[in-house]
């Protein structure tokens, strides 16, 4: 039996265990090509960082995987179901019940309080008001927001607002958290604090994370990093596996030469 090389074995294992997969995605905005055959899989519980420069298509990929955009062609699968073919209402329901979102600027409702914003996903899912606010209250101490439940989010610092956004994203216990440049508007120290919380809470909740960033320091928090280049995916893990395989082959060649 022919054994798989490390690159093929890595890809096969990822595909087998995938909670989410994007297959040969193409997407354009007018004449501008954003995705040109992007293929990617994410395993359950994995924290995946998607990297790339501005305009590389990394955010478009995230939006297609999250059901916000419908790709021009290709397939998006989640938990055994193809979701790019679902209707708008079905994809909205999926985003509300299975996915959580954190964006660069939080996108909180500034007129509402911290507790209101965190409870909002539960209320939209028809959770009773008392239970929704009880659930929101449980998140406040976990994020160092104990005394801020009644404060309007428009009065918060950037770091406080992003912690509220993180609580709102996780309060409904989503299977996947999509984070698009979650530290992009924060200073370095505050960004590190937010990433520490995001990763630790995702681990505690068993949440899969798909993280878009251009910052290598943020990507370093992930289990795996991929790069979007020219609308396609380059898998750093596979590159490393290929390097290991090549090094092993070179070592074997040297050993064989020495035995001659």
mmCIF file of N, CA and C in Angstrom, residues 135-212:
data_model
loop_
_atom_site.group_PDB
_atom_site.id
_atom_site.type_symbol
_atom_site.label_atom_id
_atom_site.label_comp_id
_atom_site.label_asym_id
_atom_site.label_seq_id
_atom_site.Cartn_x
_atom_site.Cartn_y
_atom_site.Cartn_z
ATOM 1 N N UNK A 135 -28.486 35.362 31.245
ATOM 2 C CA UNK A 135 -27.347 34.867 30.477
ATOM 3 C C UNK A 135 -26.333 35.960 30.199
ATOM 4 N N UNK A 136 -26.839 37.157 29.873
ATOM 5 C CA UNK A 136 -25.940 38.289 29.636
ATOM 6 C C UNK A 136 -25.167 38.637 30.897
ATOM 7 N N UNK A 137 -25.851 38.623 32.033
ATOM 8 C CA UNK A 137 -25.204 38.946 33.297
ATOM 9 C C UNK A 137 -24.105 37.972 33.662
ATOM 10 N N UNK A 138 -24.252 36.716 33.258
ATOM 11 C CA UNK A 138 -23.230 35.711 33.553
ATOM 12 C C UNK A 138 -21.911 36.025 32.850
ATOM 13 N N UNK A 139 -21.993 36.730 31.719
ATOM 14 C CA UNK A 139 -20.784 37.018 30.950
ATOM 15 C C UNK A 139 -20.019 38.228 31.478
ATOM 16 N N UNK A 140 -20.675 39.094 32.207
ATOM 17 C CA UNK A 140 -20.007 40.323 32.648
ATOM 18 C C UNK A 140 -18.753 40.060 33.486
ATOM 19 N N UNK A 141 -18.818 39.230 34.530
ATOM 20 C CA UNK A 141 -17.591 38.998 35.317
ATOM 21 C C UNK A 141 -16.523 38.228 34.541
ATOM 22 N N UNK A 142 -16.916 37.409 33.586
ATOM 23 C CA UNK A 142 -15.946 36.634 32.817
ATOM 24 C C UNK A 142 -15.065 37.535 31.961
ATOM 25 N N UNK A 143 -15.592 38.737 31.661
ATOM 26 C CA UNK A 143 -14.869 39.654 30.791
ATOM 27 C C UNK A 143 -14.451 40.933 31.502
ATOM 28 N N UNK A 144 -14.507 40.913 32.844
ATOM 29 C CA UNK A 144 -14.087 42.081 33.604
ATOM 30 C C UNK A 144 -14.995 43.276 33.412
ATOM 31 N N UNK A 145 -16.294 43.023 33.213
ATOM 32 C CA UNK A 145 -17.271 44.088 32.966
ATOM 33 C C UNK A 145 -18.321 44.148 34.075
ATOM 34 N N UNK A 146 -17.950 43.695 35.255
ATOM 35 C CA UNK A 146 -18.904 43.497 36.349
ATOM 36 C C UNK A 146 -19.817 44.688 36.612
ATOM 37 N N UNK A 147 -19.261 45.878 36.617
ATOM 38 C CA UNK A 147 -20.036 47.058 37.020
ATOM 39 C C UNK A 147 -20.514 47.897 35.834
ATOM 40 N N UNK A 148 -20.456 47.327 34.641
ATOM 41 C CA UNK A 148 -20.764 48.118 33.449
ATOM 42 C C UNK A 148 -22.051 47.696 32.754
ATOM 43 N N UNK A 149 -22.820 46.792 33.338
ATOM 44 C CA UNK A 149 -24.011 46.271 32.678
ATOM 45 C C UNK A 149 -25.014 47.335 32.291
ATOM 46 N N UNK A 150 -25.132 48.384 33.099
ATOM 47 C CA UNK A 150 -26.137 49.418 32.848
ATOM 48 C C UNK A 150 -25.588 50.593 32.038
ATOM 49 N N UNK A 151 -24.319 50.548 31.685
ATOM 50 C CA UNK A 151 -23.733 51.667 30.932
ATOM 51 C C UNK A 151 -24.007 51.507 29.442
ATOM 52 N N UNK A 152 -24.264 52.614 28.771
ATOM 53 C CA UNK A 152 -24.462 52.579 27.323
ATOM 54 C C UNK A 152 -23.114 52.305 26.644
ATOM 55 N N UNK A 153 -23.160 51.493 25.587
ATOM 56 C CA UNK A 153 -21.899 51.079 24.962
ATOM 57 C C UNK A 153 -21.201 52.235 24.256
ATOM 58 N N UNK A 154 -21.933 53.276 23.922
ATOM 59 C CA UNK A 154 -21.301 54.448 23.328
ATOM 60 C C UNK A 154 -20.381 55.180 24.267
ATOM 61 N N UNK A 155 -20.437 54.857 25.559
ATOM 62 C CA UNK A 155 -19.609 55.506 26.569
ATOM 63 C C UNK A 155 -18.378 54.680 26.942
ATOM 64 N N UNK A 156 -18.180 53.541 26.276
ATOM 65 C CA UNK A 156 -17.103 52.631 26.649
ATOM 66 C C UNK A 156 -15.814 52.941 25.902
ATOM 67 N N UNK A 157 -14.690 52.488 26.466
ATOM 68 C CA UNK A 157 -13.416 52.537 25.755
ATOM 69 C C UNK A 157 -13.431 51.475 24.654
ATOM 70 N N UNK A 158 -12.437 51.566 23.770
ATOM 71 C CA UNK A 158 -12.362 50.588 22.688
ATOM 72 C C UNK A 158 -12.219 49.160 23.183
ATOM 73 N N UNK A 159 -11.363 48.967 24.182
ATOM 74 C CA UNK A 159 -11.169 47.626 24.724
ATOM 75 C C UNK A 159 -12.402 47.093 25.417
ATOM 76 N N UNK A 160 -13.089 47.956 26.168
ATOM 77 C CA UNK A 160 -14.327 47.533 26.831
ATOM 78 C C UNK A 160 -15.392 47.166 25.796
ATOM 79 N N UNK A 161 -15.519 47.984 24.758
ATOM 80 C CA UNK A 161 -16.524 47.720 23.725
ATOM 81 C C UNK A 161 -16.245 46.405 23.018
ATOM 82 N N UNK A 162 -14.968 46.097 22.763
ATOM 83 C CA UNK A 162 -14.660 44.856 22.060
ATOM 84 C C UNK A 162 -14.895 43.649 22.954
ATOM 85 N N UNK A 163 -14.742 43.810 24.263
ATOM 86 C CA UNK A 163 -15.082 42.717 25.179
ATOM 87 C C UNK A 163 -16.596 42.483 25.204
ATOM 88 N N UNK A 164 -17.373 43.559 25.119
ATOM 89 C CA UNK A 164 -18.831 43.409 25.024
ATOM 90 C C UNK A 164 -19.191 42.684 23.730
ATOM 91 N N UNK A 165 -18.528 43.057 22.640
ATOM 92 C CA UNK A 165 -18.788 42.397 21.356
ATOM 93 C C UNK A 165 -18.456 40.906 21.429
ATOM 94 N N UNK A 166 -17.393 40.571 22.154
ATOM 95 C CA UNK A 166 -17.022 39.161 22.310
ATOM 96 C C UNK A 166 -18.078 38.415 23.115
ATOM 97 N N UNK A 167 -18.557 39.034 24.194
ATOM 98 C CA UNK A 167 -19.615 38.405 24.989
ATOM 99 C C UNK A 167 -20.877 38.213 24.149
ATOM 100 N N UNK A 168 -21.241 39.226 23.381
ATOM 101 C CA UNK A 168 -22.426 39.116 22.524
ATOM 102 C C UNK A 168 -22.271 37.987 21.514
ATOM 103 N N UNK A 169 -21.058 37.801 20.993
ATOM 104 C CA UNK A 169 -20.818 36.759 19.995
ATOM 105 C C UNK A 169 -20.915 35.358 20.584
ATOM 106 N N UNK A 170 -20.596 35.217 21.873
ATOM 107 C CA UNK A 170 -20.524 33.887 22.476
ATOM 108 C C UNK A 170 -21.724 33.535 23.348
ATOM 109 N N UNK A 171 -22.581 34.509 23.666
ATOM 110 C CA UNK A 171 -23.639 34.272 24.641
ATOM 111 C C UNK A 171 -24.626 33.199 24.192
ATOM 112 N N UNK A 172 -24.839 33.077 22.892
ATOM 113 C CA UNK A 172 -25.788 32.074 22.381
ATOM 114 C C UNK A 172 -25.124 30.730 22.113
ATOM 115 N N UNK A 173 -23.872 30.565 22.562
ATOM 116 C CA UNK A 173 -23.118 29.315 22.425
ATOM 117 C C UNK A 173 -23.052 28.852 20.965
ATOM 118 N N UNK A 174 -22.500 29.685 20.090
ATOM 119 C CA UNK A 174 -22.396 29.300 18.677
ATOM 120 C C UNK A 174 -21.380 28.187 18.476
ATOM 121 N N UNK A 175 -21.528 27.470 17.382
ATOM 122 C CA UNK A 175 -20.533 26.456 17.039
ATOM 123 C C UNK A 175 -19.285 27.084 16.433
ATOM 124 N N UNK A 176 -19.483 28.199 15.715
ATOM 125 C CA UNK A 176 -18.351 28.860 15.057
ATOM 126 C C UNK A 176 -18.374 30.352 15.380
ATOM 127 N N UNK A 177 -17.224 30.875 15.760
ATOM 128 C CA UNK A 177 -17.056 32.315 15.959
ATOM 129 C C UNK A 177 -16.227 32.859 14.807
ATOM 130 N N UNK A 178 -16.780 33.816 14.062
ATOM 131 C CA UNK A 178 -16.062 34.485 12.993
ATOM 132 C C UNK A 178 -15.575 35.836 13.518
ATOM 133 N N UNK A 179 -14.268 36.068 13.441
ATOM 134 C CA UNK A 179 -13.691 37.304 13.957
ATOM 135 C C UNK A 179 -12.906 37.979 12.840
ATOM 136 N N UNK A 180 -13.374 39.145 12.415
ATOM 137 C CA UNK A 180 -12.760 39.871 11.302
ATOM 138 C C UNK A 180 -11.974 41.057 11.859
ATOM 139 N N UNK A 181 -10.647 40.939 11.887
ATOM 140 C CA UNK A 181 -9.751 41.974 12.426
ATOM 141 C C UNK A 181 -10.227 42.450 13.808
ATOM 142 N N UNK A 182 -10.382 41.528 14.771
ATOM 143 C CA UNK A 182 -10.979 41.905 16.063
ATOM 144 C C UNK A 182 -10.139 42.865 16.890
ATOM 145 N N UNK A 183 -8.851 42.987 16.557
ATOM 146 C CA UNK A 183 -7.987 43.911 17.305
ATOM 147 C C UNK A 183 -7.537 45.088 16.449
ATOM 148 N N UNK A 184 -8.094 45.220 15.250
ATOM 149 C CA UNK A 184 -7.607 46.204 14.299
ATOM 150 C C UNK A 184 -7.724 47.640 14.755
ATOM 151 N N UNK A 185 -8.685 47.925 15.641
ATOM 152 C CA UNK A 185 -8.886 49.305 16.098
ATOM 153 C C UNK A 185 -8.327 49.540 17.505
ATOM 154 N N UNK A 186 -7.565 48.561 18.018
ATOM 155 C CA UNK A 186 -7.086 48.633 19.403
ATOM 156 C C UNK A 186 -5.575 48.817 19.450
ATOM 157 N N UNK A 187 -5.086 49.391 20.550
ATOM 158 C CA UNK A 187 -3.638 49.461 20.743
ATOM 159 C C UNK A 187 -3.112 48.061 21.061
ATOM 160 N N UNK A 188 -1.793 47.912 21.013
ATOM 161 C CA UNK A 188 -1.183 46.582 21.128
ATOM 162 C C UNK A 188 -1.554 45.877 22.428
ATOM 163 N N UNK A 189 -1.437 46.561 23.557
ATOM 164 C CA UNK A 189 -1.702 45.940 24.853
ATOM 165 C C UNK A 189 -3.164 45.524 24.971
ATOM 166 N N UNK A 190 -4.082 46.406 24.567
ATOM 167 C CA UNK A 190 -5.509 46.086 24.638
ATOM 168 C C UNK A 190 -5.840 44.954 23.672
ATOM 169 N N UNK A 191 -5.219 44.961 22.497
ATOM 170 C CA UNK A 191 -5.442 43.886 21.534
ATOM 171 C C UNK A 191 -5.019 42.538 22.070
ATOM 172 N N UNK A 192 -3.888 42.506 22.774
ATOM 173 C CA UNK A 192 -3.434 41.252 23.368
ATOM 174 C C UNK A 192 -4.407 40.767 24.433
ATOM 175 N N UNK A 193 -4.941 41.680 25.225
ATOM 176 C CA UNK A 193 -5.904 41.311 26.255
ATOM 177 C C UNK A 193 -7.163 40.714 25.620
ATOM 178 N N UNK A 194 -7.649 41.346 24.548
ATOM 179 C CA UNK A 194 -8.843 40.844 23.861
ATOM 180 C C UNK A 194 -8.577 39.469 23.262
ATOM 181 N N UNK A 195 -7.401 39.267 22.664
ATOM 182 C CA UNK A 195 -7.090 37.965 22.071
ATOM 183 C C UNK A 195 -6.933 36.892 23.145
ATOM 184 N N UNK A 196 -6.326 37.239 24.282
ATOM 185 C CA UNK A 196 -6.232 36.279 25.380
ATOM 186 C C UNK A 196 -7.627 35.810 25.805
ATOM 187 N N UNK A 197 -8.556 36.765 25.922
ATOM 188 C CA UNK A 197 -9.920 36.423 26.308
ATOM 189 C C UNK A 197 -10.612 35.608 25.228
ATOM 190 N N UNK A 198 -10.463 36.028 23.980
ATOM 191 C CA UNK A 198 -11.128 35.318 22.883
ATOM 192 C C UNK A 198 -10.694 33.857 22.845
ATOM 193 N N UNK A 199 -9.399 33.635 22.914
ATOM 194 C CA UNK A 199 -8.888 32.264 22.823
ATOM 195 C C UNK A 199 -9.287 31.438 24.040
ATOM 196 N N UNK A 200 -9.138 31.996 25.243
ATOM 197 C CA UNK A 200 -9.458 31.226 26.443
ATOM 198 C C UNK A 200 -10.944 30.891 26.513
ATOM 199 N N UNK A 201 -11.801 31.847 26.165
ATOM 200 C CA UNK A 201 -13.238 31.598 26.196
ATOM 201 C C UNK A 201 -13.658 30.608 25.114
ATOM 202 N N UNK A 202 -13.059 30.703 23.934
ATOM 203 C CA UNK A 202 -13.376 29.749 22.876
ATOM 204 C C UNK A 202 -12.988 28.336 23.291
ATOM 205 N N UNK A 203 -11.839 28.206 23.951
ATOM 206 C CA UNK A 203 -11.419 26.881 24.439
ATOM 207 C C UNK A 203 -12.420 26.355 25.478
ATOM 208 N N UNK A 204 -12.807 27.226 26.411
ATOM 209 C CA UNK A 204 -13.749 26.813 27.448
ATOM 210 C C UNK A 204 -15.086 26.383 26.857
ATOM 211 N N UNK A 205 -15.556 27.113 25.852
ATOM 212 C CA UNK A 205 -16.866 26.843 25.273
ATOM 213 C C UNK A 205 -16.821 25.779 24.177
ATOM 214 N N UNK A 206 -15.631 25.396 23.746
ATOM 215 C CA UNK A 206 -15.500 24.432 22.649
ATOM 216 C C UNK A 206 -15.889 25.014 21.305
ATOM 217 N N UNK A 207 -15.696 26.321 21.151
ATOM 218 C CA UNK A 207 -16.119 27.019 19.943
ATOM 219 C C UNK A 207 -15.007 27.022 18.902
ATOM 220 N N UNK A 208 -15.353 26.722 17.670
ATOM 221 C CA UNK A 208 -14.429 26.846 16.548
ATOM 222 C C UNK A 208 -14.301 28.323 16.189
ATOM 223 N N UNK A 209 -13.086 28.770 15.887
ATOM 224 C CA UNK A 209 -12.855 30.180 15.570
ATOM 225 C C UNK A 209 -12.219 30.303 14.192
ATOM 226 N N UNK A 210 -12.810 31.149 13.361
ATOM 227 C CA UNK A 210 -12.210 31.529 12.082
ATOM 228 C C UNK A 210 -11.864 33.009 12.198
ATOM 229 N N UNK A 211 -10.580 33.294 12.197
ATOM 230 C CA UNK A 211 -10.060 34.617 12.520
ATOM 231 C C UNK A 211 -9.357 35.217 11.315
ATOM 232 N N UNK A 212 -9.768 36.402 10.898
ATOM 233 C CA UNK A 212 -9.101 37.124 9.818
ATOM 234 C C UNK A 212 -8.233 38.215 10.417
#
